[in-house]
CSV table of C-alpha atoms in Angstrom, one decimal:
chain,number,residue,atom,x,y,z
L,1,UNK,CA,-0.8,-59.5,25.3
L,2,UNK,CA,1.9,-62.5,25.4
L,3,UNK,CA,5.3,-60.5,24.1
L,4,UNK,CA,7.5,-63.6,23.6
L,5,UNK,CA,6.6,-64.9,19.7
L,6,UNK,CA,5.5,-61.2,18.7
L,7,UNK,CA,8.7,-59.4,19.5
L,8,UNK,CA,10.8,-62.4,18.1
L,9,UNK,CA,8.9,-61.6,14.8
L,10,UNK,CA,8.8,-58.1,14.9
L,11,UNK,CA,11.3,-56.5,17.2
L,12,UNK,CA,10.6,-52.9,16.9
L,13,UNK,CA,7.4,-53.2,15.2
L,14,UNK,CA,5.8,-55.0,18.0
L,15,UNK,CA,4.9,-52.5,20.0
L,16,UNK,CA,2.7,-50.3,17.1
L,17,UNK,CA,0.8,-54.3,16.3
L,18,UNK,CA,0.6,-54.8,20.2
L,19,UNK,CA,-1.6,-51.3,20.8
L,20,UNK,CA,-3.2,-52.1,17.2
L,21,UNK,CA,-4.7,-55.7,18.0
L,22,UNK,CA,-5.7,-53.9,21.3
L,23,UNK,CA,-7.5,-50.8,20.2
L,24,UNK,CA,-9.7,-53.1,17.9
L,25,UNK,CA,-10.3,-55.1,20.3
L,26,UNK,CA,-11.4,-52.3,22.8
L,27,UNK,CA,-13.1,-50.7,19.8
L,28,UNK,CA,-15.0,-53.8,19.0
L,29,UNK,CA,-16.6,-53.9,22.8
L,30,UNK,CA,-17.6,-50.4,22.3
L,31,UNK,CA,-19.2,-51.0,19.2
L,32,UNK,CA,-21.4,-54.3,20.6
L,33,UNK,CA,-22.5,-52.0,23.9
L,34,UNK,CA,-22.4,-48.8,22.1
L,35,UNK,CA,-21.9,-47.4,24.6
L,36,UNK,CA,-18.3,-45.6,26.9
L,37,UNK,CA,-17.5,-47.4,30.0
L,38,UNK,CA,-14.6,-47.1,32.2
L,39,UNK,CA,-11.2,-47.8,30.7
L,40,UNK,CA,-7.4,-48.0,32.0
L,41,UNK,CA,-4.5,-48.2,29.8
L,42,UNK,CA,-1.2,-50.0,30.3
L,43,UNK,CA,0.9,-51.0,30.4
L,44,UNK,CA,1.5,-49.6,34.4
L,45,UNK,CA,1.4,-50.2,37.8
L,46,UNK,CA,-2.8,-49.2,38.0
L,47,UNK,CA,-4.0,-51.6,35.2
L,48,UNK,CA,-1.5,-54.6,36.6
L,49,UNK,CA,-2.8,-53.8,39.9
L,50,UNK,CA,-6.7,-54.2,38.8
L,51,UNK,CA,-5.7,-57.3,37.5
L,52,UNK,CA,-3.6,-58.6,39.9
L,53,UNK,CA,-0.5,-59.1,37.8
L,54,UNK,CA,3.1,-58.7,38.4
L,55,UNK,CA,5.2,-56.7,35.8
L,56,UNK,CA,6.1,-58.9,32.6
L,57,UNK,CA,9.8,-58.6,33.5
L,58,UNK,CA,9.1,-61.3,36.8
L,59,UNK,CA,9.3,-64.2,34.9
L,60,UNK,CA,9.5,-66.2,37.7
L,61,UNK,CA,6.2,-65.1,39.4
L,62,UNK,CA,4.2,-65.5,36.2
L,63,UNK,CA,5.8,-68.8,35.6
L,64,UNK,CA,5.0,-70.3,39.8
L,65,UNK,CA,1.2,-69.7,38.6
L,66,UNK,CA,1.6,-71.9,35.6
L,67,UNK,CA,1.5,-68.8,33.1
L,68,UNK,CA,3.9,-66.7,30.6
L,69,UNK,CA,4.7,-63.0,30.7
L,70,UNK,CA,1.7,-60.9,30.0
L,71,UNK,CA,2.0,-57.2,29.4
L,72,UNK,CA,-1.9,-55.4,30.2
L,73,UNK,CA,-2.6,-53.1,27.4
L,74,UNK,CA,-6.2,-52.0,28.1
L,75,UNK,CA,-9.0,-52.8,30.9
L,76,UNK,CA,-12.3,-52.0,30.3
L,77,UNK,CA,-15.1,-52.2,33.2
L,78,UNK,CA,-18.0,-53.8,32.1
L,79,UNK,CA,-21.4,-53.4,33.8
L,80,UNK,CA,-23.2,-56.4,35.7
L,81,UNK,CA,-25.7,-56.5,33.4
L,82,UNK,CA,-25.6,-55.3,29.1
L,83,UNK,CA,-27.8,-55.8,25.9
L,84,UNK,CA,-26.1,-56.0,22.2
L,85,UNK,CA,-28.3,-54.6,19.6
L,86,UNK,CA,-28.8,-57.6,17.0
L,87,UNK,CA,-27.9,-55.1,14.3
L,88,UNK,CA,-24.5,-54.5,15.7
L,89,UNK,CA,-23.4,-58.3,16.5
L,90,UNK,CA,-24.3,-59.2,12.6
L,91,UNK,CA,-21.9,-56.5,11.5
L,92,UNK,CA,-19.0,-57.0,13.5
L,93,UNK,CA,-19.8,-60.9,12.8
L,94,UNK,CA,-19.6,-60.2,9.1
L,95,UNK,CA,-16.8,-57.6,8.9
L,96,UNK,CA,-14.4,-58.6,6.6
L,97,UNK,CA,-11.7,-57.1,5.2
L,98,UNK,CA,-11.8,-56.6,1.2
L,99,UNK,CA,-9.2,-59.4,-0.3
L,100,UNK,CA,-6.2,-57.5,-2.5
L,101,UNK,CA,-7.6,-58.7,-6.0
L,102,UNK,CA,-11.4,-56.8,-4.8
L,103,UNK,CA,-8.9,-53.7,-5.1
L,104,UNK,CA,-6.8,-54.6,-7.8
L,105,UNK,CA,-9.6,-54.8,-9.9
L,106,UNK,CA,-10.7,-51.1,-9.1
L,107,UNK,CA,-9.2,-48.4,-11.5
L,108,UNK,CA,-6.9,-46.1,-10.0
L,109,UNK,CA,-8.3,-42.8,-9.5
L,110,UNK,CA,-7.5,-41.6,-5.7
L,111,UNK,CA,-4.1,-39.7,-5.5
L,112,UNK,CA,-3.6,-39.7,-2.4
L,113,UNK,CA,-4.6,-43.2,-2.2
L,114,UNK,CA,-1.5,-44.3,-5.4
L,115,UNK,CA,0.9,-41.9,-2.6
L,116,UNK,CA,0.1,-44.2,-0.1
L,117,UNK,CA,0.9,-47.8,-1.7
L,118,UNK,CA,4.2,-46.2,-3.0
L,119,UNK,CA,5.6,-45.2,0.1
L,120,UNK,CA,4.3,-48.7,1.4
L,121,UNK,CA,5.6,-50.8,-1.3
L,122,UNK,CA,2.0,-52.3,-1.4
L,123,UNK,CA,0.6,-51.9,-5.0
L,124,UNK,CA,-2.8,-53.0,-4.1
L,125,UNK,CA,-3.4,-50.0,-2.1
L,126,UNK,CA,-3.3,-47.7,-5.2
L,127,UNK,CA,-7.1,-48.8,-6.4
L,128,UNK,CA,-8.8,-47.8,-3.2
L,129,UNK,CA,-11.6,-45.3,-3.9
L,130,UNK,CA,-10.3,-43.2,-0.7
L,131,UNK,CA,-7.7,-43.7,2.3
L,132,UNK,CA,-8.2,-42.1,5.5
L,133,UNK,CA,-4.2,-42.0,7.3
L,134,UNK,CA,-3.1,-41.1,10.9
L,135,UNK,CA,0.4,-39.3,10.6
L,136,UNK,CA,3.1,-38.1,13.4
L,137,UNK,CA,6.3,-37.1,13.5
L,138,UNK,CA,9.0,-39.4,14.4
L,139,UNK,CA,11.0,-37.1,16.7
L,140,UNK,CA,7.8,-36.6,18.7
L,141,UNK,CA,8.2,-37.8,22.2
L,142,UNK,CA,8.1,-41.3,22.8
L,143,UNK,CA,4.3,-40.5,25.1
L,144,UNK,CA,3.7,-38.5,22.2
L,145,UNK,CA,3.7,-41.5,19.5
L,146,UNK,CA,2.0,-43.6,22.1
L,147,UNK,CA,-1.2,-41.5,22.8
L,148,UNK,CA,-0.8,-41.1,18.6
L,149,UNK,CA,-0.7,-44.5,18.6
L,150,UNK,CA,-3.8,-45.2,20.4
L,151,UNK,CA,-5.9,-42.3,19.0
L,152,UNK,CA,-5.3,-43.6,15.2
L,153,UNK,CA,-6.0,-47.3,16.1
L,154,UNK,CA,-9.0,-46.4,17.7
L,155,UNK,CA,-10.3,-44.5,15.3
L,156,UNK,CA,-9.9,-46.8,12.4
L,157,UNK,CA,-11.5,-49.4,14.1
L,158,UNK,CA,-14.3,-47.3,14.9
L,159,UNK,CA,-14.3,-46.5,10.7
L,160,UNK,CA,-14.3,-50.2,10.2
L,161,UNK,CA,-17.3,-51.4,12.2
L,162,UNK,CA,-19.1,-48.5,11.5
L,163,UNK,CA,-18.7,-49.1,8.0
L,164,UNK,CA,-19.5,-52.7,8.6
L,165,UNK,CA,-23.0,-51.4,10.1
L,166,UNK,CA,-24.2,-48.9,7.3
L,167,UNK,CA,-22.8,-51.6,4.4
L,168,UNK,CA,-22.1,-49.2,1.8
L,169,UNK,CA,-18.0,-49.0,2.5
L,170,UNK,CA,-15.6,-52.1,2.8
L,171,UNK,CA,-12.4,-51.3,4.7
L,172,UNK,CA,-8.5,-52.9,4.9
L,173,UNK,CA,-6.2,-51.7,7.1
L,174,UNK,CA,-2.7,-50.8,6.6
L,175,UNK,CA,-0.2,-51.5,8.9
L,176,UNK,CA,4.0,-51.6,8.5
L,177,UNK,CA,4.3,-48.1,6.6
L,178,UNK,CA,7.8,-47.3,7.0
L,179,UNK,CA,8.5,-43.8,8.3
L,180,UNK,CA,10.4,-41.2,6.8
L,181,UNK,CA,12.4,-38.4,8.1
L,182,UNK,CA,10.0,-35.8,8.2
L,183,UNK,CA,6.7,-38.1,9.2
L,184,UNK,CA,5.7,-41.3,9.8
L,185,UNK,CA,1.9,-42.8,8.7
L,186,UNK,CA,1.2,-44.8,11.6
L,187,UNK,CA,-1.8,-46.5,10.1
L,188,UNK,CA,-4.0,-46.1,7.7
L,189,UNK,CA,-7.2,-47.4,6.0
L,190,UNK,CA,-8.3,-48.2,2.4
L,191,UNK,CA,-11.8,-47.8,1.2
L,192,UNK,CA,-13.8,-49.7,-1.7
L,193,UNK,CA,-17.3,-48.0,-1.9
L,194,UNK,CA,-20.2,-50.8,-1.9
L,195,UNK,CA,-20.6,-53.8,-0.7
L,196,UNK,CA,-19.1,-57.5,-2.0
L,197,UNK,CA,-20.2,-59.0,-5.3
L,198,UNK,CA,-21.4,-62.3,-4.6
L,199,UNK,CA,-21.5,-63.1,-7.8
L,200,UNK,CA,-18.1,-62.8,-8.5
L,201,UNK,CA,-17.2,-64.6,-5.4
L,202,UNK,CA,-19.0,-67.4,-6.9
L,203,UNK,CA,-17.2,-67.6,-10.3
């Protein structure tokens, strides 16, 4: 992960996006292979010393190699030798989130879902047949909201290519939900039941 454009844009909402991108991504290997293999998590001395990086702060030593700062988010050790079920590379190839007007056009009838796009000033989210949300407290520790951080990212990824598999549950997620003094939604995901109407993706 490159830090230099994505802090500059997001300051002190980089780091949630940074672990996002790279618990889909690690989420998305484990889906393909479907099966665990071993992983290290950064950023740290033991995953910069796997990869034989120095820490993102040594500019110069990145730069004498011809690169930028990296900071190592994830490692995962991948056997010599792996098969990808067919099945499972069409669905993540096809996994798509639903566009805003799919939901838009859904009535509103989830509660908890209307709860949701208030307190994150996203309207759309309101016509989602269901929402699944990861929630912490915002005096937690700061290990705390990073192993939080992880375990919802993770696990909505693993609802989003799962649900690309079966095909009968589209998925968005939800990023940017601003906290509030007594919790925080770290992330979320919003449902529409079924699959896309072609036909109306044709008109």
């Amino acid at each position: 992960m490159q830090p230099g454009r994505s802090f500059g844009r997001y300051r002190h909402r980089a780091w949630p996006l940074w672990i996002a991108d790279a618990a889909y991504a690690l989420e998305a290997v484990r889906f393909l292979l479907d099966t665990d293999f071993p992983t290290v998590f950064g950023p740290g001395p033991e995953i910069r010393a796997q990869l034989g990086v120095p820490p993102a702060t040594e500019t110069s030593a990145w730069l004498s190699r011809g690169l930028v700062p990296e900071i190592p988010l994830v490692s995962i050790e991948l056997p010599s030798n792996w098969d990808i079920a067919s099945q499972r590379r069409h669905a993540l190839a096809r996994r798509r989130s639903p566009k805003l007007a799919d939901f838009v056009r859904n009535p509103v009838r989830d509660t908890n879902a209307a709860h949701l796009a208030e307190l994150a000033g996203q309207a759309w989210i309101a016509h989602a047949d269901r929402i699944e949300t990861w929630k912490i407290i915002p005096s937690a520790s700061a290990e705390t909201i990073y192993d939080a951080l992880w375990h919802a990212h993770r696990a909505a990824a693993r609802l989003c290519y799962d649900a690309a598999l079966s095909q009968k549950v589209r998925c968005r997620p939800v990023s940017g939900i601003p906290a509030a003094a007594e919790s925080w939604t770290m992330h979320a995901v919003a449902m529409l039941d079924g699959v896309e109407n072609k036909e109306e993706k044709a008109e």
